[in-house]
C-alpha angles and dihedrals in degrees: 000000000000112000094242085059080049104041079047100060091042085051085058102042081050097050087047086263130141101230121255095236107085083206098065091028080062094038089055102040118090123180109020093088100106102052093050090054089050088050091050095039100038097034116009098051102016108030106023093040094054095061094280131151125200140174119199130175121228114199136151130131139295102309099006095132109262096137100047087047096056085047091050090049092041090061085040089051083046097051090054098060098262127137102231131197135213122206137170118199080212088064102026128057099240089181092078114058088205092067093054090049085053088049089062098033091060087058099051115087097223109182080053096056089050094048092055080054093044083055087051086051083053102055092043091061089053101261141129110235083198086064101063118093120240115265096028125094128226086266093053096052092048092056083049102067096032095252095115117116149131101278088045096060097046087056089057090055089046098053083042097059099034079058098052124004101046094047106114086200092071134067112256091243096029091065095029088057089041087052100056091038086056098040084059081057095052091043093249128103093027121210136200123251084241104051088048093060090050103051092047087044088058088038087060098046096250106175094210101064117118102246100201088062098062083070097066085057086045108253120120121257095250122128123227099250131166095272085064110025099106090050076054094049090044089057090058098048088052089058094050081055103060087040089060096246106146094218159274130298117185121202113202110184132174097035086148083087086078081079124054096219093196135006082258097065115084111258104230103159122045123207095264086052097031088057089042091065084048088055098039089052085042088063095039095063091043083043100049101084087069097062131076134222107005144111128195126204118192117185127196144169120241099261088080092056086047119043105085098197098046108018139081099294091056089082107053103193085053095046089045100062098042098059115101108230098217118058118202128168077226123098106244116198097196096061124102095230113066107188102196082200084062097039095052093044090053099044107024110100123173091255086058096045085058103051081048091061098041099044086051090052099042086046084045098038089051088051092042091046091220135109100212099042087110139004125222113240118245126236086263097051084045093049091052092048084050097048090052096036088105100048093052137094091211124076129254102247092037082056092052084043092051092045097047088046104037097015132256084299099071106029093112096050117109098239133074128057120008095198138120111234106200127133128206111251097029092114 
């Protein structure tokens, strides 16, 4: 890795940051590794896969490791073949559904995706994709060898629309629009390079599209607001279903910004918005049942458990569904509320706060390009962070972070590294 790769993820630990390379984030993270392997066993290749949708709530304190474990969920999503979003309610209107639907739409390539259903119009019409030459469409093939007619033609329209248009799965414009665009593919029904851009611009939610000319191409002349905009995500998913693509997982982090912790904080949500996310998050559980294929993540800090006025409990149809209604001192995997604090009390011992602590200063020590930059902690320093681990404000791995960077005297202070240490196959 180049030093500036390395001098770039030291700038992060010690900004209270997970680093950016997926290849250091997994070299310095002990004990999650069990619950990683149950999500990817469980969801991402049993559940999800299956047609499956989830939604699961990630909290824990300052420094518990949110972050680092959507980024982890997000390479093992990856590594499983789904497409995975990143979102930050400090970047993204979550208020407004819409705007969530754009955020993965943008990550989707969609002309891939109809391509792989063009393919599927090819071989139901008898033919090998592999046997048209680059740079020619189906059309075009077909003329080549003498085979295009009418009736030819007309059976490419009709697989076209039972793909797509008379899927009840789909939204009436949304498979109208995906038609056309994969019959350009195909090479009937062409479509002009305007009228492409116009229908993916609408597909994505754009605001500025001219309503009145999507009904020259036979949609109807109706926007992509918040009131529609999961119809709209389910037709997606139906098309990354029919491409092969095994599904979405979508990682919101930073949902704590619904609550301005102190006068100094911006205040970006107001309590109208802020209860409209509450709302829109509220729809979208009672919703989820009728998607296919994806799994959300939304990752918070305790603040948001614990302030009464602003947080979570101060919507109580939202709050409602998210308790669990057994409470156990277990961790249980299969809940939708995955509290890291838990997590790190039921399965920390002093052996893996150790192997934190030296994995973080080998990682540190390499980028450094010291030997001496930071000193692993030893089984007593770990037992006494563990003995005071439930009287502190500060979380169990920022504490061994703190310890390996500043030394065992500061590693309750609230500054220093902000970053879950926990490696896969500890436990």
């Amino acid at each position: 890795m180049p030093d500036s790769d390395f001098n770039a993820s030291t700038a992060l630990l010690k900004r209270g940051q997970p680093p950016d390379d997926i290849a250091i984030l997994r070299e310095i993270t002990v004990g999650l590794d069990p619950l990683l392997r149950f999500i990817r066993d469980e969801y991402y290749e049993s559940y999800i896969n299956l047609g499956g949708s989830k939604i699961k709530f990630v909290t824990g304190k300052t420094g518990s490791g949110k972050t680092h474990f959507l980024r982890l969920l997000s390479a093992e999503a990856r590594d499983c073949g789904y497409i995975t979003i990143h979102i930050s309610a400090r970047d993204v209107w979550l208020h407004d559904f819409k705007e969530i639907y754009s955020e993965i739409f943008k990550c989707v390539d969609l002309k891939t995706c109809l391509k792989r259903c063009a393919a599927k119009v090819v071989e139901e019409l008898g033919h090998d994709c592999d046997a048209i030459p680059p740079g020619q469409t189906f059309v075009d093939y077909l003329s080549s060898l003498g085979e295009l007619d009418a009736i030819t033609r007309k059976e490419i329209r009709n697989q076209l629309r039972e793909l797509f248009i008379k899927n009840t799965v789909m939204d009436n414009n949304f498979a109208i629009a995906c038609s056309l665009l994969t019959g350009n593919l195909l090479g009937h029904p062409i479509t002009e390079d305007s009228n492409e851009q116009l229908l993916i611009a609408w597909l994505s939610g754009n605001k500025d599209v001219k309503l009145p000319a999507l009904r020259d191409l036979g949609l109807s002349p109706a926007k992509i607001t918040k009131h529609n905009a999961r119809h709209m995500l389910r037709s997606l998913l139906e098309i990354l279903n029919i491409a092969g693509i095994p599904g979405i997982v979508v990682l919101i982090d930073d949902l704590e910004a619904l609550n301005s912790a102190t006068s100094l904080d911006t205040i970006r949500y107001t309590k109208m918005k802020r209860d409209d996310v509450y709302e829109s998050i509220r729809e979208l559980i009672d919703a989820v049942d009728t998607l296919k294929n994806i799994l959300f993540f939304f990752a918070f800090d305790r603040i948001l458990l614990d302030d009464e006025r602003a947080g979570l409990k101060s919507y109580v149809a939202l709050w409602m569904r998210m308790q669990n209604e057994i409470i156990s001192n277990r961790f249980n995997k299969f809940s939708d509320f995955y509290d890291l604090d838990k997590f790190a009390e039921s399965a920390y011992d002093n052996q893996t706060l150790v192997q934190m602590s030296s994995c973080l200063a080998a990682v540190i020590n390499v980028i450094n390009k010291t030997e001496s930059a930071s000193r692993p902690i030893n089984e007593t320093q770990a037992a006494e962070l563990l003995k005071n681990a439930k009287h502190t404000a500060v979380s169990l791995p920022r504490q061994v972070v703190n310890a390996t960077i500043n030394g065992v005297e500061n590693s309750t202070q609230t500054g220093g590294a902000v970053c879950s240490i926990l490696k896969p196959g500890a436990l």
